[in-house]
Short mmCIF file of C-alpha atoms in Angstrom, two decimals:
data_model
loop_
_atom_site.label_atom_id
_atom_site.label_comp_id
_atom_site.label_asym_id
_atom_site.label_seq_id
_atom_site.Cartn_x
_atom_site.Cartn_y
_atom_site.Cartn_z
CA UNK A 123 149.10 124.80 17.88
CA UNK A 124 145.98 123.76 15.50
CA UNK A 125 144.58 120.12 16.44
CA UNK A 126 142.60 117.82 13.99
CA UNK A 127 139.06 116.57 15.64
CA UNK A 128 137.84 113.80 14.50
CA UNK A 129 134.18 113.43 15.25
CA UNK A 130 132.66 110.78 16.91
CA UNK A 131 132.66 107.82 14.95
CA UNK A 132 132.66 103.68 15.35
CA UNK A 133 135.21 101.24 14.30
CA UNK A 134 136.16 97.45 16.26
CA UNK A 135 138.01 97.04 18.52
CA UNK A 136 141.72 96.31 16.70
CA UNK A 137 141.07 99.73 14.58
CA UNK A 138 140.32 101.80 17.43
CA UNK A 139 143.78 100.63 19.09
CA UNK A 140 145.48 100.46 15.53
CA UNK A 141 144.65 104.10 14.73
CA UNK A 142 145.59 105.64 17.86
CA UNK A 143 149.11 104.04 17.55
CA UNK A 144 149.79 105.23 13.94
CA UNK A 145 148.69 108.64 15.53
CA UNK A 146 151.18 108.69 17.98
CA UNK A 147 153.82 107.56 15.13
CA UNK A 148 152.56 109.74 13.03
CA UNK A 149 152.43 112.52 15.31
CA UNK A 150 156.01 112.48 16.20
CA UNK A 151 156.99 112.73 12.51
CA UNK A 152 155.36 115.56 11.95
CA UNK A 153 153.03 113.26 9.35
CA UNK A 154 149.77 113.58 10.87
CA UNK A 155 148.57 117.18 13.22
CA UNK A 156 147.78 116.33 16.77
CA UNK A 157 144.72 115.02 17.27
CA UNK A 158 142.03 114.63 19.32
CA UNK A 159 138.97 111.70 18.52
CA UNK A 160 136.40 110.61 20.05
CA UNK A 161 134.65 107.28 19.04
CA UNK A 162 132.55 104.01 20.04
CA UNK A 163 132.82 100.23 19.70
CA UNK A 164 131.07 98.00 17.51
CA UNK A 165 130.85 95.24 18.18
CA UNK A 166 131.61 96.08 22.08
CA UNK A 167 134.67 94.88 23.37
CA UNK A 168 136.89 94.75 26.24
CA UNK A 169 140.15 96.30 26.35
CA UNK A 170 142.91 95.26 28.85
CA UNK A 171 145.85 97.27 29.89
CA UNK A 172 149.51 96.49 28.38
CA UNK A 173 150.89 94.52 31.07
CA UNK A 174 147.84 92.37 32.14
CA UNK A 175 146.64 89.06 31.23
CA UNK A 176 143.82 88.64 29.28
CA UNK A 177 142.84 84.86 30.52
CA UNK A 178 142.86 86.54 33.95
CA UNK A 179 141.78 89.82 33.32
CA UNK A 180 138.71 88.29 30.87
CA UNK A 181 135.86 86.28 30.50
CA UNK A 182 137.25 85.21 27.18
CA UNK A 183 134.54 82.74 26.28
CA UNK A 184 131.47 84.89 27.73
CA UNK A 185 133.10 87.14 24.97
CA UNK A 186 133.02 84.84 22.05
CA UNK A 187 129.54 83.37 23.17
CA UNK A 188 127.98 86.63 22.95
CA UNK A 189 129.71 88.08 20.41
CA UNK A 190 132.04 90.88 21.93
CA UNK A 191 135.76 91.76 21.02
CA UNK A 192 139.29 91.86 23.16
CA UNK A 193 142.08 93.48 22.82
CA UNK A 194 145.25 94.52 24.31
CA UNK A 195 145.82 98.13 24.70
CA UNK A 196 149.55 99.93 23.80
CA UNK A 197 148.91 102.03 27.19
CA UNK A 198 149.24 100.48 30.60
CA UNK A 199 145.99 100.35 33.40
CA UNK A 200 143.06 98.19 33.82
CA UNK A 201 140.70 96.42 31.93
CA UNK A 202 137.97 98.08 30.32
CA UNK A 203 133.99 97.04 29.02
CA UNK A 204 133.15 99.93 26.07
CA UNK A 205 129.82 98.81 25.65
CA UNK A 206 128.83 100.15 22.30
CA UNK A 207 126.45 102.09 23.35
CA UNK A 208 127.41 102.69 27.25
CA UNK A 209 130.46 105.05 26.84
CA UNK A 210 132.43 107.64 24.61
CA UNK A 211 136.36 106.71 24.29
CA UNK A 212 138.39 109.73 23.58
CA UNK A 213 142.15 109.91 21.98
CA UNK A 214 144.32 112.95 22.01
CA UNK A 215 147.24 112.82 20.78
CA UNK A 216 150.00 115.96 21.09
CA UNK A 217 153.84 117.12 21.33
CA UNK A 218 154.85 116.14 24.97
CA UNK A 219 155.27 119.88 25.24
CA UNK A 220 151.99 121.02 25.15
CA UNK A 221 150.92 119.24 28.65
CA UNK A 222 152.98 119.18 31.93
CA UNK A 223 156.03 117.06 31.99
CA UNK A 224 155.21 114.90 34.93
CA UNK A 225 152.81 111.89 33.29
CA UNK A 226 150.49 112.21 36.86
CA UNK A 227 150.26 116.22 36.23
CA UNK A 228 149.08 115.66 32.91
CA UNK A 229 146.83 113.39 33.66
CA UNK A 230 145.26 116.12 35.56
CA UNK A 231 145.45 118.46 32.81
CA UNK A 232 144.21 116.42 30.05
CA UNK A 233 141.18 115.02 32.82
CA UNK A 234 140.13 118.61 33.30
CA UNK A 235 138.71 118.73 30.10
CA UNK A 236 136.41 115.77 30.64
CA UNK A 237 135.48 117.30 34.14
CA UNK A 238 134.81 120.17 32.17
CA UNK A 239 132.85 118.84 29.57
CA UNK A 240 130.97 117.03 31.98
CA UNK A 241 130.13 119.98 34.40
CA UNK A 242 128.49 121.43 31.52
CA UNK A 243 125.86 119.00 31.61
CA UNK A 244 124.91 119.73 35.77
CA UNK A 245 127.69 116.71 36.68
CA UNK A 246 129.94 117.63 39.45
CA UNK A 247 133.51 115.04 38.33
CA UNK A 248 136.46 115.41 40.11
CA UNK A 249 140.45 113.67 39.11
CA UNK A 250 141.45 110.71 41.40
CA UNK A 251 144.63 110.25 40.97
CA UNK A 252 146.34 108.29 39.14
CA UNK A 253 143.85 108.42 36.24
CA UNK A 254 140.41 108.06 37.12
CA UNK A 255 137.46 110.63 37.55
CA UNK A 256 134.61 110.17 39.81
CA UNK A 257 131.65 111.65 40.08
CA UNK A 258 129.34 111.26 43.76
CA UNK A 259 132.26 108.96 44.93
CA UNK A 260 132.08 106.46 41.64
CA UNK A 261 133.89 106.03 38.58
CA UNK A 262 132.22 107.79 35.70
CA UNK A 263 136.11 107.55 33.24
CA UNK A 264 139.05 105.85 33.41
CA UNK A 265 142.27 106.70 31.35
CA UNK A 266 145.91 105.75 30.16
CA UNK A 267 148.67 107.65 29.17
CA UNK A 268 151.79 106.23 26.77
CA UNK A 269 154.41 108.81 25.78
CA UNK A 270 156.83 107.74 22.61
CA UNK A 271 159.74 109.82 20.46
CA UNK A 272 157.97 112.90 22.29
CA UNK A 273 154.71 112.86 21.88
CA UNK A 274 151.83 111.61 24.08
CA UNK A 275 148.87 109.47 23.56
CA UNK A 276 146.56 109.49 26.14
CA UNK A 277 142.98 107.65 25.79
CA UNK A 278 140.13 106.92 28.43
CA UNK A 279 136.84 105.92 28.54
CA UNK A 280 133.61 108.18 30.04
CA UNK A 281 130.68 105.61 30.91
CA UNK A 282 127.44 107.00 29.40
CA UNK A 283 125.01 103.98 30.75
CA UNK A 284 125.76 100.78 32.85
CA UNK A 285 124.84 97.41 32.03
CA UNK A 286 126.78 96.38 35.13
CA UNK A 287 125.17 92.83 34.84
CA UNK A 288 126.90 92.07 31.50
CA UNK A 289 130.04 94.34 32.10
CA UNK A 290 130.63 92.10 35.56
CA UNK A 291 130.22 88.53 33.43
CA UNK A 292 132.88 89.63 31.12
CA UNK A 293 135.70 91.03 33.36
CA UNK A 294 137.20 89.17 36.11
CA UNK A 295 137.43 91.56 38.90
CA UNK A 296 140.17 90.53 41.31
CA UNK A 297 139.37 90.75 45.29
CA UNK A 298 142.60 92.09 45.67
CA UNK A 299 142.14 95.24 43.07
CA UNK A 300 139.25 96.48 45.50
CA UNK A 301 140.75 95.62 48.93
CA UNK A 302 142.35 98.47 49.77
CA UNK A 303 139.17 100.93 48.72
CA UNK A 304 136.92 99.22 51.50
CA UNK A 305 134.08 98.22 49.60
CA UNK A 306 132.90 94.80 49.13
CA UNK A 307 130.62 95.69 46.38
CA UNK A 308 132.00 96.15 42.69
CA UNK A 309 128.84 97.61 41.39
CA UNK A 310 129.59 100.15 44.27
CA UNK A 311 132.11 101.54 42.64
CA UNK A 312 130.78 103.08 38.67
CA UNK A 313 128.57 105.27 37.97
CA UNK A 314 127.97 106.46 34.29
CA UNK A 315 126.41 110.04 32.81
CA UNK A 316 123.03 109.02 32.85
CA UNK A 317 122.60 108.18 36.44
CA UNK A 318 122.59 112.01 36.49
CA UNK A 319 120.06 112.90 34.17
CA UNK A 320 118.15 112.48 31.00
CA UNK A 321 121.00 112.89 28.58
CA UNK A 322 121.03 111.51 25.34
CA UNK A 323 124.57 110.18 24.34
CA UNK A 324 124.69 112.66 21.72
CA UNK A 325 124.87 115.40 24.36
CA UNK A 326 127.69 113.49 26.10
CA UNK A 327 129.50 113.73 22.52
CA UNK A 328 128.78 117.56 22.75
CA UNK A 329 129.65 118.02 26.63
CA UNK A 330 133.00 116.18 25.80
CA UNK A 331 133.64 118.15 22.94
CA UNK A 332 133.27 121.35 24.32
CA UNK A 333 135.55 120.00 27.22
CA UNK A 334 138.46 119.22 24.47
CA UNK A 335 138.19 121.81 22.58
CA UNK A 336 137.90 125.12 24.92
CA UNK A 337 140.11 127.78 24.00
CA UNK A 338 142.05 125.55 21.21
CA UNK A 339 142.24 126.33 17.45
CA UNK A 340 141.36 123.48 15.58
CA UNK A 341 139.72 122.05 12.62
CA UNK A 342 137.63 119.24 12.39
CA UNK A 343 139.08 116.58 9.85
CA UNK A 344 139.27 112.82 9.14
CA UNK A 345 141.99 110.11 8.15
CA UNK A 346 143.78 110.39 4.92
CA UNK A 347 144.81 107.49 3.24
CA UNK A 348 148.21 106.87 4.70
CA UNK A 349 146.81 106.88 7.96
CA UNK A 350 144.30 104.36 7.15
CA UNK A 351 146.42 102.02 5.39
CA UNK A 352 148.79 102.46 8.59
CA UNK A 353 146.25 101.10 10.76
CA UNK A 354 144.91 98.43 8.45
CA UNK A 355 148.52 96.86 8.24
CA UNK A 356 148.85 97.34 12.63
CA UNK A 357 145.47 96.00 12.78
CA UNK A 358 146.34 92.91 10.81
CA UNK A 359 149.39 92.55 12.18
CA UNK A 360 149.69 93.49 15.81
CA UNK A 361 146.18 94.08 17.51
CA UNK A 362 143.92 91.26 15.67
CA UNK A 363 146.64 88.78 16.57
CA UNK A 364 146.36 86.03 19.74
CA UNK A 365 150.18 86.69 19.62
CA UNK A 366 149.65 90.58 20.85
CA UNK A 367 146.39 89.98 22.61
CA UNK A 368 147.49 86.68 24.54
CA UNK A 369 151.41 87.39 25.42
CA UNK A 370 150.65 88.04 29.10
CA UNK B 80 158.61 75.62 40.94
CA UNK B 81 156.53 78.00 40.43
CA UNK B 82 154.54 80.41 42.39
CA UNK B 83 152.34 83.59 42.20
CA UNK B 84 151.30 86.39 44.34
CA UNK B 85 149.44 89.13 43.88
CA UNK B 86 149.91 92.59 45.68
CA UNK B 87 147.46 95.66 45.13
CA UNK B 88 150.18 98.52 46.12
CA UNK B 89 148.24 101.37 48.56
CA UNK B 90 147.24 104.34 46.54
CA UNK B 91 148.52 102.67 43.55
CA UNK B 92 148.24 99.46 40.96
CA UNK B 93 147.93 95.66 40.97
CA UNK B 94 151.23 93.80 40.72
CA UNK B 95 151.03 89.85 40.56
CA UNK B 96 154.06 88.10 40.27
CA UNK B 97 154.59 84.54 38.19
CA UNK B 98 158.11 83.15 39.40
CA UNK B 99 159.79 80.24 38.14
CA UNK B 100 162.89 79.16 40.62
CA UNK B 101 165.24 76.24 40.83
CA UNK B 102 167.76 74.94 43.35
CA UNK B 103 166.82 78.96 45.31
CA UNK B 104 167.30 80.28 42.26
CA UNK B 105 164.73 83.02 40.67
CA UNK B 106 164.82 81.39 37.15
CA UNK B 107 162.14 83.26 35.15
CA UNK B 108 159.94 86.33 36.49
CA UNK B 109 156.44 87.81 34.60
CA UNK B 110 154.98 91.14 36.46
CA UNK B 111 151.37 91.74 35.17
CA UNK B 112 148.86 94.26 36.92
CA UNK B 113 146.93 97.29 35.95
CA UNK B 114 149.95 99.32 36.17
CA UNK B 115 151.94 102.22 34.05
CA UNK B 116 155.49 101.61 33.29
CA UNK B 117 157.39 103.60 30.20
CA UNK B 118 158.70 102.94 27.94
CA UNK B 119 156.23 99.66 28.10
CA UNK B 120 159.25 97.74 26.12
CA UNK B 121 161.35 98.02 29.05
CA UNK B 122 159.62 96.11 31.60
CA UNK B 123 161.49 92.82 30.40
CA UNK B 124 164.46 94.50 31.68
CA UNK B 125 163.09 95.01 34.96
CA UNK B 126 161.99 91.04 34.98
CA UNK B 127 165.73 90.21 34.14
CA UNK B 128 167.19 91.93 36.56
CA UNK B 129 165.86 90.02 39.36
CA UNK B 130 166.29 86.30 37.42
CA UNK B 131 169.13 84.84 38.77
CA UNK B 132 168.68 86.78 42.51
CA UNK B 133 168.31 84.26 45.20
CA UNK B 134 164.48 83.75 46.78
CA UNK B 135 166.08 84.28 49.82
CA UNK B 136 168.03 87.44 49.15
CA UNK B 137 166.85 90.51 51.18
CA UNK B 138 163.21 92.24 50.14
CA UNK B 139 166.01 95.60 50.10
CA UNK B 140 168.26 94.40 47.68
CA UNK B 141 165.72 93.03 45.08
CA UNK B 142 164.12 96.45 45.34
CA UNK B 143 167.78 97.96 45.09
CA UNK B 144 168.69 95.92 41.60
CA UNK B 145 165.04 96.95 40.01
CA UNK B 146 165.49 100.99 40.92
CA UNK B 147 169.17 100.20 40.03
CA UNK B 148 168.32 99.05 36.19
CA UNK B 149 164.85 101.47 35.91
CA UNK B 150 167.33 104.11 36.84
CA UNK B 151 169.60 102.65 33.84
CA UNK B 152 167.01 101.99 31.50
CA UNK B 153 164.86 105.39 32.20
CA UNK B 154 161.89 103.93 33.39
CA UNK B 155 159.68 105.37 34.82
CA UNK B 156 156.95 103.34 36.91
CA UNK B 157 153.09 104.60 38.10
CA UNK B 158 151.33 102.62 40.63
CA UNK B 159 153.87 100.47 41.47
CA UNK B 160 157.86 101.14 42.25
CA UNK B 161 160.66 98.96 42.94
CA UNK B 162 160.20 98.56 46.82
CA UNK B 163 156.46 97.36 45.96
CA UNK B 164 157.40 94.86 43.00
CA UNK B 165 160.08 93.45 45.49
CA UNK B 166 157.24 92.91 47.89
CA UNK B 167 155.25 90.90 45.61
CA UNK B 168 158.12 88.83 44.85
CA UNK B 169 158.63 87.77 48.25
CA UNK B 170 155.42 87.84 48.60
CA UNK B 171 155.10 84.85 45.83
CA UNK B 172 158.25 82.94 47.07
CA UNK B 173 156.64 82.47 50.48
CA UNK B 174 158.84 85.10 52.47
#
């Protein structure tokens, strides 16, 4: 199988989500190759999980006041601050076939190539299940996983710096989330890339690149039209509406 | 009335509950958390299945009517399963 890369690149918020769900559309019609992309936020926004609630999940005001976006993701899991220039989000999207069947195996699978990518730059990660990794005990990436008409979509997050400060005054971390990890600190629990070194994020890009692409064929590419169009009319419709981001 | 609970499953995901009951009736149910459930349409079906269920029926049998309809529906639940979503609704309705 030959996968379409699509560099890193920068979009908002309701794009980002937009264009990974014509991708997984897309994919499953044999319209659009699989695909893996890597990209950032602007302007930074939060993202919350399918089946959580973004008044409880969000400090929706802190948002507006300061300028940051929200929006609900298609995949399940938590809720997520992509700084725009703290982290590198990732999308691949693929036949079901090409990963293990079982969603928690594949998580594996698909994780190993961040873990890989990052132990090319010196940082030891290892998988938590369900769908974290850590690195020295912390979260350094967090990811989801949807699967639809056979084909999977899975998208995560790997932190490059913290601004724990501002990422803890716009999500509402819940006591009971943390209880049964045994630590009393939240800021005890993240780390991010360059708590291990003097990395730029561009070499993040490359680490995570390298990590994706290892021993695939693929070609680097961008959107064609009817892609873009796709996600302009999803964007407008689903993911820029209070309707999608509010209904929990 | 309505009440709320919220349940962080070991190993696993955040459920909170939102139930809505009337004369011991569950009436109206809303599961939210941090959790995976495919396909993500179907977890109205799960909520369904356990309005009209009496908040004093056994924790086993609300867990037995969710597996029964996510066995139905092919759902398939990460971080949470039925035995830990009929926790949290106990857990809400004060049992």
């Amino acid at each position: 199988m030959r996968w379409r890369v699509v560099g890193l690149e920068t979009h908002d918020a309701y794009f980002n989500m937009a264009i990974d769900e014509v991708l997984l559309e897309r994919v499953s019609e044999k319209l659009s190759p699989p695909t893996i992309r890597f990209y950032r936020w602007s302007p930074s926004a939060v993202s919350i999980g399918r089946f959580q609630s973004m008044e409880e999940e969000v400090n929706v005001e802190k948002c507006r006041e300061i300028g940051v976006d929200y929006v609900r993701r298609i995949t399940g899991g938590g809720a997520v601050y992509h700084d725009n220039r703290g982290e590198i989000t990732y999308s691949l999207v693929a036949p079901e076939s090409e990963f293990p069947k079982g969603i928690r195996e594949s998580y594996r699978d698909i994780c190993s190539f961040i873990i890989s990518g990052l132990g090319s730059l010196g940082i030891k990660a290892e998988f938590m299940p369900i769908n974290d990794i850590i690195a020295e005990g912390k979260k350094i990436s967090g990811n989801a996983q949807t699967r639809r008409n056979g084909v999977l979509l899975q998208h995560g997050t790997i932190l490059y710096s913290l601004d724990i400060k501002r990422m803890f005054s716009l999500l509402n971390v819940s006591k009971e989330k943390i209880s049964d990890k045994m630590i009393k600190n939240v800021e005890d629990r993240v780390t991010s890339v360059s708590a291990f070194g003097n990395f730029s994020l561009n070499d993040l890009y490359g680490a995570l690149l390298e990590g994706f692409t290892e021993g695939r064929e693929y070609d680097f590419g961008m959107w064609n039209r009817e892609e873009l169009e796709a996600a302009e009319k999803l964007r407008i419709e689903i993911y820029g509406t209070r309707k999608w981001n509010f209904n929990r | 009335m309505e009440c709320k609970s919220k349940y962080k499953v070991p190993g696993g995901k955040l459920i909170e509950i939102r139930l809505v009951h009337e004369n011991g009736t569950v009436v109206s149910l809303k599961i939210i958390g941090d959790f995976f459930l495919l396909p993500e349409e179907k977890l109205g079906l799960i909520e369904k299945s356990v309005e009209g269920m009496k908040i004093n029926a056994d924790e086993i049998d609300i867990a037995s009517k969710i597996a029964e309809v996510a066995s139905d529906g092919k759902i398939e639940m990460i971080g949470i399963d039925p035995a830990s979503i009929a926790k949290a609704v106990k857990m809400a309705v004060g049992a």
